[in-house]
Amino acid sequence: EAGVVQSPRYKIIEKKQPVAFWCNPISGHNTLYWYRQNLGQGPELLIRYENEEAVDDSQLPKDRFSAERLKGVDSTLKIQPAELGDSAVYLCASSSDDRGTGSYEQYFGPGTRLTVT
Amino acid sequence: GENVEQHPSTLSVQEGDSAVIKCTYSDSASNYFPWYKQELGKRPQLIIDIRSNVGEKKDQRIAVTLNKTAKHFSLHITETQPEDSAVYFCAASLNSGYALNFGKGTSLLVTP
């Protein structure tokens, strides 16, 4: 099966510019996550979706970040305006709510490396 | 919220030796503990996980142990190989479908 797909893989923008990231999760996965990974750190959750509903966005800086997951499949994460401190790798992950198989695994995409200059 | 601490931050071993990475967590409600391997510039990939109703799990050269009372869990890699060199992250989560709270990572270097 195809893995989690993200685009673009790399993005360089000037501060105060907008930027958007796109994620296509594994087919059938109802839960989608956006994490941010700063250099030398572990990923940190920004937002979690169950189908179309954002069920955990407590760590999302809502003044400049927004996200959507229309139709409960693909998702976009937007930053407007970007700041220097937003430079990081933005990772999308997905998982299935399949307690029948006991599968807990979150599958990560390759990430988008954002550089804000 | 959950706080996961991971030690050591760097670990260098000779090929064939064992490597041990330790993590502690703060939220006693956490019941899922995965370990991810991340090679430079690549995505994190699950290598092994354990749930709170299990004390130990093994998969070939990799094993994880969990002590719920002490709130710590460890990754053990035996007979290390150069291709084991990567950054390893532990994480804790309440349950399936919840966010993973990651440690800061351990950079493992296996020298031939």
Short mmCIF file of C-alpha atoms in Angstrom, two decimals:
data_model
loop_
_atom_site.label_atom_id
_atom_site.label_comp_id
_atom_site.label_asym_id
_atom_site.label_seq_id
_atom_site.Cartn_x
_atom_site.Cartn_y
_atom_site.Cartn_z
CA GLU A 1 0.00 0.00 0.00
CA ALA A 2 1.13 3.56 -0.62
CA GLY A 3 2.48 5.42 2.38
CA VAL A 4 1.66 8.88 3.65
CA VAL A 5 2.38 11.42 0.93
CA GLN A 6 3.42 15.01 1.62
CA SER A 7 4.24 17.93 -0.62
CA PRO A 8 6.27 19.92 -1.12
CA ARG A 9 9.33 18.19 0.30
CA TYR A 10 11.23 21.44 0.68
CA LYS A 11 10.14 25.06 0.89
CA ILE A 12 12.14 28.24 1.33
CA ILE A 13 10.25 31.47 1.96
CA GLU A 14 10.92 34.89 3.33
CA LYS A 15 9.44 35.85 6.68
CA LYS A 16 5.94 37.28 6.61
CA GLN A 17 5.09 35.21 3.52
CA PRO A 18 2.36 32.54 3.59
CA VAL A 19 3.07 28.85 3.08
CA ALA A 20 0.93 25.73 2.80
CA PHE A 21 1.68 22.04 3.21
CA TRP A 22 -0.37 19.16 1.86
CA CYS A 23 -0.80 15.62 3.19
CA ASN A 24 -2.48 12.55 1.76
CA PRO A 25 -2.80 9.85 4.43
CA ILE A 26 -2.85 6.09 3.94
CA SER A 27 -6.15 5.01 2.42
CA GLY A 28 -8.69 4.16 5.09
CA HIS A 29 -6.85 5.87 7.94
CA ASN A 30 -9.36 8.02 9.78
CA THR A 31 -6.93 9.74 12.15
CA LEU A 32 -4.50 12.29 10.79
CA TYR A 33 -1.80 14.17 12.72
CA TRP A 34 0.41 17.14 11.98
CA TYR A 35 3.65 17.26 13.94
CA ARG A 36 6.47 19.80 13.88
CA GLN A 37 10.03 18.61 14.36
CA ASN A 38 12.67 21.16 15.24
CA LEU A 39 16.31 20.33 14.58
CA GLY A 40 17.63 17.82 17.09
CA GLN A 41 14.25 17.33 18.76
CA GLY A 42 11.41 14.85 18.70
CA PRO A 43 8.20 15.62 16.80
CA GLU A 44 5.60 17.69 18.64
CA LEU A 45 1.88 17.53 17.86
CA LEU A 46 0.25 20.55 16.24
CA ILE A 47 -3.20 19.13 15.48
CA ARG A 48 -5.01 15.81 15.34
CA TYR A 49 -8.05 14.98 13.20
CA GLU A 50 -10.54 12.20 13.53
CA ASN A 51 -12.17 12.15 10.12
CA GLU A 52 -13.05 15.80 9.40
CA GLU A 53 -13.05 16.92 13.04
CA ALA A 54 -10.08 18.57 14.71
CA VAL A 55 -10.15 16.84 18.10
CA ASP A 56 -6.87 18.16 19.50
CA ASP A 57 -5.51 21.53 18.38
CA SER A 58 -4.33 22.81 21.74
CA GLN A 59 -0.71 23.11 20.52
CA LEU A 60 -1.56 24.88 17.26
CA PRO A 61 -0.54 28.59 17.28
CA LYS A 62 -3.90 29.77 16.06
CA ASP A 63 -2.86 33.34 15.40
CA ARG A 64 -0.84 32.26 12.37
CA PHE A 65 -1.49 28.54 11.79
CA SER A 66 -4.60 26.98 10.32
CA ALA A 67 -5.46 23.53 9.10
CA GLU A 68 -8.27 21.74 7.39
CA ARG A 69 -9.19 18.22 6.44
CA LEU A 70 -12.03 18.38 3.97
CA LYS A 71 -13.96 15.15 3.35
CA GLY A 72 -11.86 13.44 6.01
CA VAL A 73 -9.05 12.50 3.63
CA ASP A 74 -6.38 14.99 2.52
CA SER A 75 -5.27 17.77 4.80
CA THR A 76 -3.54 21.12 4.43
CA LEU A 77 -1.62 23.06 7.03
CA LYS A 78 -1.08 26.77 6.47
CA ILE A 79 1.12 29.37 8.08
CA GLN A 80 0.41 33.05 7.51
CA PRO A 81 2.55 35.00 8.06
CA ALA A 82 5.63 32.83 8.55
CA GLU A 83 8.24 33.76 11.16
CA LEU A 84 11.91 32.79 11.40
CA GLY A 85 11.10 30.45 14.29
CA ASP A 86 8.76 28.42 12.08
CA SER A 87 11.74 26.84 10.30
CA ALA A 88 11.35 23.11 10.98
CA VAL A 89 10.24 19.85 9.40
CA TYR A 90 6.46 19.47 9.29
CA LEU A 91 5.45 15.83 9.49
CA CYS A 92 2.07 14.35 8.69
CA ALA A 93 1.09 10.97 10.12
CA SER A 94 -1.97 8.78 9.94
CA SER A 95 -3.38 5.81 11.79
CA SER A 96 -6.42 3.60 11.60
CA ASP A 97 -8.86 3.22 14.46
CA ASP A 98 -8.64 -0.52 14.18
CA ARG A 99 -8.84 -1.82 17.71
CA GLY A 100 -9.96 -5.12 16.25
CA THR A 101 -6.43 -5.79 15.01
CA GLY A 102 -4.82 -4.01 17.92
CA SER A 103 -2.94 -1.79 15.51
CA TYR A 104 -1.74 1.39 17.16
CA GLU A 105 0.93 2.39 14.68
CA GLN A 106 1.19 5.93 13.38
CA TYR A 107 2.70 6.03 9.91
CA PHE A 108 4.70 9.13 9.09
CA GLY A 109 5.15 10.91 5.80
CA PRO A 110 8.57 12.14 4.59
CA GLY A 111 7.90 15.64 5.88
CA THR A 112 8.21 19.13 4.47
CA ARG A 113 11.39 20.95 5.41
CA LEU A 114 10.53 24.64 5.79
CA THR A 115 13.21 27.30 5.85
CA VAL A 116 12.13 30.85 6.66
CA THR A 117 14.71 33.51 5.80
CA GLY B 1 0.40 16.97 29.99
CA GLU B 2 2.69 14.04 29.37
CA ASN B 3 6.46 14.61 29.67
CA VAL B 4 8.83 12.03 28.24
CA GLU B 5 12.52 12.14 29.09
CA GLN B 6 15.08 10.11 27.16
CA HIS B 7 18.69 9.19 27.96
CA PRO B 8 21.37 9.22 26.76
CA SER B 9 21.25 11.88 24.05
CA THR B 10 24.18 10.25 22.25
CA LEU B 11 25.46 6.70 22.37
CA SER B 12 28.46 5.20 20.62
CA VAL B 13 29.04 1.44 20.59
CA GLN B 14 31.22 -0.97 18.70
CA GLU B 15 29.67 -3.35 16.22
CA GLY B 16 28.42 -6.44 17.99
CA ASP B 17 27.93 -4.72 21.35
CA SER B 18 24.55 -4.04 22.92
CA ALA B 19 22.88 -0.64 23.17
CA VAL B 20 20.33 0.45 25.78
CA ILE B 21 18.21 3.59 25.67
CA LYS B 22 16.01 4.57 28.60
CA CYS B 23 12.89 6.71 28.85
CA THR B 24 10.67 7.90 31.66
CA TYR B 25 7.17 9.31 31.42
CA SER B 26 5.03 11.34 33.77
CA ASP B 27 1.39 10.50 33.01
CA SER B 28 0.32 7.24 34.64
CA ALA B 29 -2.63 7.11 32.21
CA SER B 30 -0.30 6.50 29.25
CA ASN B 31 -0.59 2.94 28.00
CA TYR B 32 1.13 2.80 24.61
CA PHE B 33 4.90 3.14 24.18
CA PRO B 34 6.40 2.99 20.69
CA TRP B 35 10.00 3.37 19.58
CA TYR B 36 10.82 5.06 16.28
CA LYS B 37 14.03 5.03 14.27
CA GLN B 38 14.83 8.06 12.14
CA GLU B 39 17.71 8.09 9.70
CA LEU B 40 19.10 11.42 8.56
CA GLY B 41 16.59 13.23 6.37
CA LYS B 42 14.10 10.37 6.52
CA ARG B 43 10.72 9.83 8.15
CA PRO B 44 10.42 8.26 11.62
CA GLN B 45 9.68 4.54 11.34
CA LEU B 46 8.25 2.32 14.04
CA ILE B 47 10.63 -0.43 15.12
CA ILE B 48 8.82 -1.85 18.13
CA ASP B 49 6.04 -0.91 20.51
CA ILE B 50 4.60 -2.13 23.78
CA ARG B 51 1.33 -1.69 25.59
CA SER B 52 0.91 -1.31 29.32
CA ASN B 53 -0.52 -4.79 29.83
CA VAL B 54 2.80 -6.28 28.67
CA GLY B 55 6.11 -6.07 30.53
CA GLU B 56 8.47 -7.09 27.75
CA LYS B 57 8.41 -7.59 24.00
CA LYS B 58 11.11 -8.88 21.69
CA ASP B 59 11.57 -8.82 17.93
CA GLN B 60 14.81 -10.44 16.76
CA ARG B 61 17.66 -8.19 17.98
CA ILE B 62 15.35 -5.56 19.47
CA ALA B 63 13.53 -5.73 22.80
CA VAL B 64 11.54 -3.27 24.88
CA THR B 65 10.82 -3.50 28.60
CA LEU B 66 8.21 -1.55 30.52
CA ASN B 67 7.94 -0.86 34.24
CA LYS B 68 4.58 0.83 34.81
CA THR B 69 5.11 1.24 38.52
CA ALA B 70 8.31 3.20 38.00
CA LYS B 71 7.01 4.77 34.78
CA HIS B 72 10.01 3.90 32.68
CA PHE B 73 10.67 1.84 29.59
CA SER B 74 13.81 0.86 27.74
CA LEU B 75 14.97 -0.19 24.28
CA HIS B 76 17.59 -2.90 24.01
CA ILE B 77 19.45 -3.60 20.77
CA THR B 78 21.74 -6.62 20.75
CA GLU B 79 24.49 -7.51 18.28
CA THR B 80 24.49 -3.97 16.90
CA GLN B 81 25.36 -3.38 13.25
CA PRO B 82 26.50 -0.20 11.47
CA GLU B 83 23.07 0.07 9.83
CA ASP B 84 21.56 0.49 13.30
CA SER B 85 23.16 3.95 13.38
CA ALA B 86 20.32 6.49 13.51
CA VAL B 87 18.35 8.65 15.93
CA TYR B 88 15.95 6.68 18.12
CA PHE B 89 12.89 8.27 19.70
CA CYS B 90 10.74 6.88 22.47
CA ALA B 91 7.17 8.07 22.83
CA ALA B 92 4.16 7.67 25.09
CA SER B 93 0.48 7.92 24.29
CA LEU B 94 -2.83 7.51 26.06
CA ASN B 95 -4.20 5.09 23.52
CA SER B 96 -4.59 4.32 19.87
CA GLY B 97 -5.50 7.43 17.91
CA TYR B 98 -4.01 9.85 20.40
CA ALA B 99 -0.98 12.07 19.99
CA LEU B 100 2.46 10.66 20.61
CA ASN B 101 4.58 12.55 23.14
CA PHE B 102 8.18 12.05 22.05
CA GLY B 103 11.45 12.12 23.91
CA LYS B 104 14.27 14.28 22.58
CA GLY B 105 15.96 11.37 20.84
CA THR B 106 19.16 9.35 21.14
CA SER B 107 21.74 9.51 18.39
CA LEU B 108 23.21 6.00 18.14
CA LEU B 109 26.49 5.44 16.33
CA VAL B 110 27.69 1.90 15.70
CA THR B 111 31.33 1.78 14.64
CA PRO B 112 32.73 -1.20 12.72
#
